[in-house]
Short mmCIF file of C-alpha atoms in Angstrom, two decimals:
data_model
loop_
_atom_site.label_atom_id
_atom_site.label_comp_id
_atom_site.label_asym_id
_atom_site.label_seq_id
_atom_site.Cartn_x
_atom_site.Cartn_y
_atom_site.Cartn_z
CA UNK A 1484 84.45 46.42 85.53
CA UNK A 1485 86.54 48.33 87.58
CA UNK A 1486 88.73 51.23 87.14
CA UNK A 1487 91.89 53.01 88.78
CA UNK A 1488 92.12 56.56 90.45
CA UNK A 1489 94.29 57.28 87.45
CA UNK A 1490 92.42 55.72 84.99
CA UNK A 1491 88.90 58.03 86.30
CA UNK A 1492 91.02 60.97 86.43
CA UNK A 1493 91.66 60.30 82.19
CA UNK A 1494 88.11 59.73 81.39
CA UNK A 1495 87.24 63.09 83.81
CA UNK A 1496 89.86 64.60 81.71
CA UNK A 1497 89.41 63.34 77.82
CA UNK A 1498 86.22 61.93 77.97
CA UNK A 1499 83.83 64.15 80.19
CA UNK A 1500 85.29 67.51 80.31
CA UNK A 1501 85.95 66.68 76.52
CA UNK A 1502 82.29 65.85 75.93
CA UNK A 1503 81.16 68.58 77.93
CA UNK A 1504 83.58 71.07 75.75
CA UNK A 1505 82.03 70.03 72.38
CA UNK A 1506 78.43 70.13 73.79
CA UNK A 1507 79.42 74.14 74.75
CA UNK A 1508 81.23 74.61 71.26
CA UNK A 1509 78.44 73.37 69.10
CA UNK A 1510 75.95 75.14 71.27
CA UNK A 1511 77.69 78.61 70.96
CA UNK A 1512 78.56 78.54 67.58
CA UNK A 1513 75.30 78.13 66.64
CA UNK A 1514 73.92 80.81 68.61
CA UNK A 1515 76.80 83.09 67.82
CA UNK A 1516 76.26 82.35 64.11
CA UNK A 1517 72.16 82.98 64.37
CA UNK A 1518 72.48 86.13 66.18
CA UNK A 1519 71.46 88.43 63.20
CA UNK A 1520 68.55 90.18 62.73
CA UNK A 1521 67.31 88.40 60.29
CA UNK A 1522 67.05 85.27 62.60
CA UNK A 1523 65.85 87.13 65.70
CA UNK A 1524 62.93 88.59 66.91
CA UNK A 1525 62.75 91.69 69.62
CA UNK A 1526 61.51 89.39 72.19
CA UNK A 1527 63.96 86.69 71.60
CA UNK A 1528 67.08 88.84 72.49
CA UNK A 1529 67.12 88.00 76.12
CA UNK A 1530 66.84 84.69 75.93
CA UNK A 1531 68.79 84.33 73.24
CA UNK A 1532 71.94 85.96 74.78
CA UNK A 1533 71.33 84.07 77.44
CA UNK A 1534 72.25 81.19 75.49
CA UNK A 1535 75.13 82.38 73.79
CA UNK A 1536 76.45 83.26 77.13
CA UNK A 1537 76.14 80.18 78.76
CA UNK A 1538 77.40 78.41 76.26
CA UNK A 1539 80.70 80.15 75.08
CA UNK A 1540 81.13 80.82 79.28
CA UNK A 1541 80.56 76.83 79.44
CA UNK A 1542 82.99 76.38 76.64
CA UNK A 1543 85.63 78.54 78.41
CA UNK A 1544 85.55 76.69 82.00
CA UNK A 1545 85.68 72.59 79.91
CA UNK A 1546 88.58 74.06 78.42
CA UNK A 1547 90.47 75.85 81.49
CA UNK A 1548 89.32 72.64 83.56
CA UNK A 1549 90.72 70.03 80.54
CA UNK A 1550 93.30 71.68 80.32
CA UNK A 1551 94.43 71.99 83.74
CA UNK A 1552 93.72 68.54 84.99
CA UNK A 1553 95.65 67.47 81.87
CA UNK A 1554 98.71 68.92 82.72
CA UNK A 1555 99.00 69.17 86.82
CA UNK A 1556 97.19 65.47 87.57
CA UNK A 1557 97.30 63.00 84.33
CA UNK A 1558 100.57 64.14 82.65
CA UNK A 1559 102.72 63.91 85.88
CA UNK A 1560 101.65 60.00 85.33
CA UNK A 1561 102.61 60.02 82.01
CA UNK A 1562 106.01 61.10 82.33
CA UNK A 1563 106.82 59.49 85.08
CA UNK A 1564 110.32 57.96 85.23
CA UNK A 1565 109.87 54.74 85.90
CA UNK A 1566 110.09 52.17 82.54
CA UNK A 1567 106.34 50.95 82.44
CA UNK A 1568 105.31 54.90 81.96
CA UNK A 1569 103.31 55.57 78.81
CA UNK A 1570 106.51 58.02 78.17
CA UNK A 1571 108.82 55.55 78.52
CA UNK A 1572 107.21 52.93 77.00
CA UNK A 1573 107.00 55.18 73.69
CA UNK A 1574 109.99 56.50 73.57
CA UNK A 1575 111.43 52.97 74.17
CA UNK A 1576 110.27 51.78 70.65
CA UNK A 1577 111.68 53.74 67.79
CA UNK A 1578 108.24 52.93 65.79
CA UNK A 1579 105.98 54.74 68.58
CA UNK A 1580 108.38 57.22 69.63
CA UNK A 1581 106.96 59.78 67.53
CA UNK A 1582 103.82 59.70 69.65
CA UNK A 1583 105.69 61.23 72.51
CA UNK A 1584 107.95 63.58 70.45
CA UNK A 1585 105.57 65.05 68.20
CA UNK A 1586 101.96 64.29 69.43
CA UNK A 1587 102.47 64.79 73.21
CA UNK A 1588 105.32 67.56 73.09
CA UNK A 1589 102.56 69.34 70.54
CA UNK A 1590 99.36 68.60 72.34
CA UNK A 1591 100.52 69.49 75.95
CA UNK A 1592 101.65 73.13 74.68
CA UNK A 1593 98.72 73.79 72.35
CA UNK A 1594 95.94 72.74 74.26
CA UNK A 1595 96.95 76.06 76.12
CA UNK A 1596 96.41 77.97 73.69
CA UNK A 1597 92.39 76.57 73.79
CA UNK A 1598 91.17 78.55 77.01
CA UNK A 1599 92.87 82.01 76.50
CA UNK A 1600 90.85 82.19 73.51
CA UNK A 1601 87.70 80.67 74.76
CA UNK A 1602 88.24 83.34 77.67
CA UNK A 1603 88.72 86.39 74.96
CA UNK A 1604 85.14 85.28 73.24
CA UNK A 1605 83.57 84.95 77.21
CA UNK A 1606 84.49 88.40 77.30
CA UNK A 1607 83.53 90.09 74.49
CA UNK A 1608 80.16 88.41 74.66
CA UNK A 1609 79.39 89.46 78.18
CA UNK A 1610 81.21 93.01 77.50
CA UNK A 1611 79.30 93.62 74.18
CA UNK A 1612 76.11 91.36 74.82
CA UNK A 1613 72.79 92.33 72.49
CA UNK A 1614 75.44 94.94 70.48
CA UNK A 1615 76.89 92.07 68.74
CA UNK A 1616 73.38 91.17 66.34
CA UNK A 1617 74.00 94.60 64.46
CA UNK A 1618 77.69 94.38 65.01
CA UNK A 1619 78.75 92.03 61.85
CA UNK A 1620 82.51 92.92 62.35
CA UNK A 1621 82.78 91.80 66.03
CA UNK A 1622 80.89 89.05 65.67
CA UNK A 1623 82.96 87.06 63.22
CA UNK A 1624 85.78 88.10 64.94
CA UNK A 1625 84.24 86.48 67.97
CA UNK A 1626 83.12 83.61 65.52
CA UNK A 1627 86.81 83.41 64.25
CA UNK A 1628 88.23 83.24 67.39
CA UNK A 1629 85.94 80.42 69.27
CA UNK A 1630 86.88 78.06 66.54
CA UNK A 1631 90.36 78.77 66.69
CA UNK A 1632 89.56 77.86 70.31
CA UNK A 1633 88.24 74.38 69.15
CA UNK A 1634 90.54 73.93 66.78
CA UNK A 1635 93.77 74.14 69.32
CA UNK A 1636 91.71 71.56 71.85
CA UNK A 1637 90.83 69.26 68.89
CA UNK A 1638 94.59 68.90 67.77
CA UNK A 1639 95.17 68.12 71.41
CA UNK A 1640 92.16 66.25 72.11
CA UNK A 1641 93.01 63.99 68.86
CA UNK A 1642 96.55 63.19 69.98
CA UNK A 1643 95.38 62.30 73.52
CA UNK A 1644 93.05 59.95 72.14
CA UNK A 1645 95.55 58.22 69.80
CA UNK A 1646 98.30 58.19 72.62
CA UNK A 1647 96.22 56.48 75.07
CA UNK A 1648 95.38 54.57 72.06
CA UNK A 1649 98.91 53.20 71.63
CA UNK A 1650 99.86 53.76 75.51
CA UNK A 1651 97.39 54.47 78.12
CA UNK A 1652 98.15 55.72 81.58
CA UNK A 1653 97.28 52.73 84.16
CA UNK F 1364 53.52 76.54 57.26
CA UNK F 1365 50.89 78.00 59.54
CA UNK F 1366 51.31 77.28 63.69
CA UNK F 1367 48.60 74.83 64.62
CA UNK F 1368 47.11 76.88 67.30
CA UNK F 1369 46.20 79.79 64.89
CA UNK F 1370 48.71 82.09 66.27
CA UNK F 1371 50.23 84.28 64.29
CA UNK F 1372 54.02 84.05 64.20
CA UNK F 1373 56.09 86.54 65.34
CA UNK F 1374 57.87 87.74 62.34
CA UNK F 1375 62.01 88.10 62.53
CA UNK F 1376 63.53 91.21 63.07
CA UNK F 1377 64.32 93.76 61.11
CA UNK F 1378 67.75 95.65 61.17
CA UNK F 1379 66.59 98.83 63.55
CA UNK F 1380 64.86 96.40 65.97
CA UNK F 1381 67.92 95.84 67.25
CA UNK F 1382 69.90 99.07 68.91
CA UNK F 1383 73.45 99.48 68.43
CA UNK F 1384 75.59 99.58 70.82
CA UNK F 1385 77.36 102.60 72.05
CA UNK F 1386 80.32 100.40 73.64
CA UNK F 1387 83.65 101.02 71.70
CA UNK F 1388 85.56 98.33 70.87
CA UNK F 1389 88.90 98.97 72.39
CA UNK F 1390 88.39 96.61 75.74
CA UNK F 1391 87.38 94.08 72.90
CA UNK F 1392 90.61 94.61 70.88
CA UNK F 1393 92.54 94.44 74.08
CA UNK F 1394 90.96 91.11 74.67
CA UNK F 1395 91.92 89.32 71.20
CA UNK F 1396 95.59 90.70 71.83
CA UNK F 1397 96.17 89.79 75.33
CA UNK F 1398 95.25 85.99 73.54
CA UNK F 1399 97.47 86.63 71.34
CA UNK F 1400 100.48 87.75 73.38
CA UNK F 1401 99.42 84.82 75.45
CA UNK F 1402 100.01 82.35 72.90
CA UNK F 1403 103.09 83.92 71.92
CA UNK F 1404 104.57 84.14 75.32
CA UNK F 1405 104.04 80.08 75.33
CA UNK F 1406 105.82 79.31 72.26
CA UNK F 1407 108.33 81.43 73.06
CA UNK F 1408 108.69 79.86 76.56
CA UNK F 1409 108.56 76.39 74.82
CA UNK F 1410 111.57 77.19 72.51
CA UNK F 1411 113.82 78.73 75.48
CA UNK F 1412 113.68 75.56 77.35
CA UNK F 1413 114.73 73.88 74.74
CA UNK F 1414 117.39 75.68 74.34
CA UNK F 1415 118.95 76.11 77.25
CA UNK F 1416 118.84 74.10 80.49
CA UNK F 1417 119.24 76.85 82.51
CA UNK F 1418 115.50 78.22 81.22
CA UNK F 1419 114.16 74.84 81.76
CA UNK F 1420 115.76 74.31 85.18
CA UNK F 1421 113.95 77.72 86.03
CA UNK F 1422 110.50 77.05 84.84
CA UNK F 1423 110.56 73.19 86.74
CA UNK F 1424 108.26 74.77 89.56
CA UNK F 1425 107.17 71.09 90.04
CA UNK F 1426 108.63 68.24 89.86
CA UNK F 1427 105.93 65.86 88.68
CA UNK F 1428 105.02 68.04 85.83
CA UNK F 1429 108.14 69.54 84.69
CA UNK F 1430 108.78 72.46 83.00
CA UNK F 1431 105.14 72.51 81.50
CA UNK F 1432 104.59 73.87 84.65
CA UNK F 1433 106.70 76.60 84.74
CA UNK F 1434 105.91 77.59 80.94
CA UNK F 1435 102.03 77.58 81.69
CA UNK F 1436 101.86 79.26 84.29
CA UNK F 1437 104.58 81.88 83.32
CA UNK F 1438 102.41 82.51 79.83
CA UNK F 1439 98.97 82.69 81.51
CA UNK F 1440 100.36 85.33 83.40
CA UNK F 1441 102.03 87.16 81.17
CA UNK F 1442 98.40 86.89 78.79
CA UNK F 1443 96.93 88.29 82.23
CA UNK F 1444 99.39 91.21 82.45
CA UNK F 1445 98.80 92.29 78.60
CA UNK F 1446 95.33 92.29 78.76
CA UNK F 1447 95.55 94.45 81.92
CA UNK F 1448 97.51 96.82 80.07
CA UNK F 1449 96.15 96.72 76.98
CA UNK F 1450 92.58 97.36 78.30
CA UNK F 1451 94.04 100.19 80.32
CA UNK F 1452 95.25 101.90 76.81
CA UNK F 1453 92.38 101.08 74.67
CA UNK F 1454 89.78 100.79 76.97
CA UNK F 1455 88.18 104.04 75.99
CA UNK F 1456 89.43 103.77 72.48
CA UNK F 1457 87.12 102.73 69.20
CA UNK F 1458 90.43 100.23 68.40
CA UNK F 1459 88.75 98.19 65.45
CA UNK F 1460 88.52 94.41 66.47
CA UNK F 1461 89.39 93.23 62.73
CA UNK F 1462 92.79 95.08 63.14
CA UNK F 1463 93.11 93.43 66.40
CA UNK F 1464 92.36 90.34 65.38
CA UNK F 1465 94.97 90.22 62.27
CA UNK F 1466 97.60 91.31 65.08
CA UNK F 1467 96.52 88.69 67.16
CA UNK F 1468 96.46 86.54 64.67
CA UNK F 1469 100.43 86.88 63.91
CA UNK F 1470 100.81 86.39 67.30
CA UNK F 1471 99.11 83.35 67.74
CA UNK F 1472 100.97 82.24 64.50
CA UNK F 1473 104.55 82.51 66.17
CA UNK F 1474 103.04 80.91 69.73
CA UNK F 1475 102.31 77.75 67.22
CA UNK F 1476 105.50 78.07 65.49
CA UNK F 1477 106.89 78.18 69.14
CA UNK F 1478 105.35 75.56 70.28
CA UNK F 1479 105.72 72.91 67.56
CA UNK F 1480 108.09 70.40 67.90
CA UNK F 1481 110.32 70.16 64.48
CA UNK F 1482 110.36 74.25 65.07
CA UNK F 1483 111.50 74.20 68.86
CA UNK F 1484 113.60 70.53 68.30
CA UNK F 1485 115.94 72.63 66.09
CA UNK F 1486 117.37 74.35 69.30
CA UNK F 1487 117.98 71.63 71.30
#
């Protein structure tokens, strides 16, 4: 029941920080969603925005941290030209190569896309704080734009998972 | 249902409970932009190293990783430098964040375009 440095490094990458990132989604959407009057009281706010805080800020640094250990520590591994890579093992099999030219050449440019946006929402919820419960408009344009957020990771997150599926890096 | 304690509940809020804010929204609309010049600045990035070698030679700043590296990087800073400006035009500016958000949302539109693969394969 052991594993490798590289293998660790995948589960720190798709399987913690990935846990960690819905945790901080479903958390934040659902305070982002219930912060209307009707669903508050006066001396809820603090706490309240407190919560949404932490969790679209916790939201924000899974993704930057997925993100980045995806693409400067497991990827290199991945691609790595040598014939027993996951890439070239793919790509060496018309039936899987696919997985590399769609599903990875998507999901390692989209994923990207996952922490500017969580970063926009951090920021307009720390910038805007209590104003959002009367504020309707900006709050389902935050809304909007922190599950555009998930969205981008979940295309990536599913096509990591069904990669490693089909080819895992060892 | 009643608490068990006896306790009367607090009751919700009502609309003027709450203050509104006097922030305008123009830092906000410079914000969901920025993301949205980010994301196009990646898929356009994605699409010129495809098509030309001379792009993706550029953006290999290392060599384990590629040009991914170059292409990230270059768009995160490019998302930095937009917001900087943007928040230096609007920041004292009631920009509406719905009209923000619908440009941002063409521009994250063409940064998907850019960056998916039967779109960028084409200029290989």
């Amino acid at each position: 029941m052991n594993f490798t440095e590289r293998e660790w490094w995948t589960l720190v990458h798709g399987m913690i920080l990935g846990a960690a990132f819905l945790l901080a989604f479903a958390g934040g959407l659902a305070e982002l969603y219930s912060l209307k009057p009707a669903l508050m009281t006066r001396e809820g706010v603090v706490e309240r925005m407190r919560r949404v805080r932490i969790g679209v800020t916790a939201m924000a640094v899974a993704a930057w941290a997925t993100v980045i250990t995806g693409t400067w520590v497991v990827y290199p591994w991945y691609r790595e030209k040598t014939p027993d890579s996951p890439r070239s093992q793919l790509l060496a099999d018309p039936d899987t190569a696919d997985w590399h030219e769609f599903g990875m050449e998507w999901k390692e440019h989209i994923a990207w896309l996952s922490p500017i946006l969580a970063t926009a929402v951090v920021f307009i919820v720390w910038y805007y704080g209590p104003g959002l419960i009367r504020h309707n408009r900006v709050r389902h344009t935050t809304i909007t734009l922190f599950v555009l957020a998930f969205a981008f990771a979940a295309v990536a997150g599913a096509f990591g998972a069904f990669i490693t599926k089909v080819e895992s890096v060892q | 249902m009643e608490p068990k304690n006896g306790a009367t509940p607090t009751p919700s809020g009502r609309e003027e409970d709450f203050p509104l804010s006097d922030k305008v929204e123009g830092p906000i609309s410079a914000a969901i932009i920025a993301a949205g010049v980010g994301a196009t600045a990646l898929g356009l990035l994605t699409t010129l190293t495809e098509a030309s070698t001379a792009v993706q030679d550029g953006l290999q700043w290392s060599d384990s990783v590629g040009p991914l590296s170059g292409k990230t990087v270059l768009a995160v800073i490019v998302w930095l430098l937009a917001w900087g400006v943007l928040y230096a035009v609007l920041h004292n500016k009631p920009f509406e964040t719905v009209r923000a958000l619908v440009i941002s949302l063409v521009l994250i539109a063409l940064g998907i375009l850019g960056t998916f693969p039967p779109f960028f394969q084409l200029f290989a």
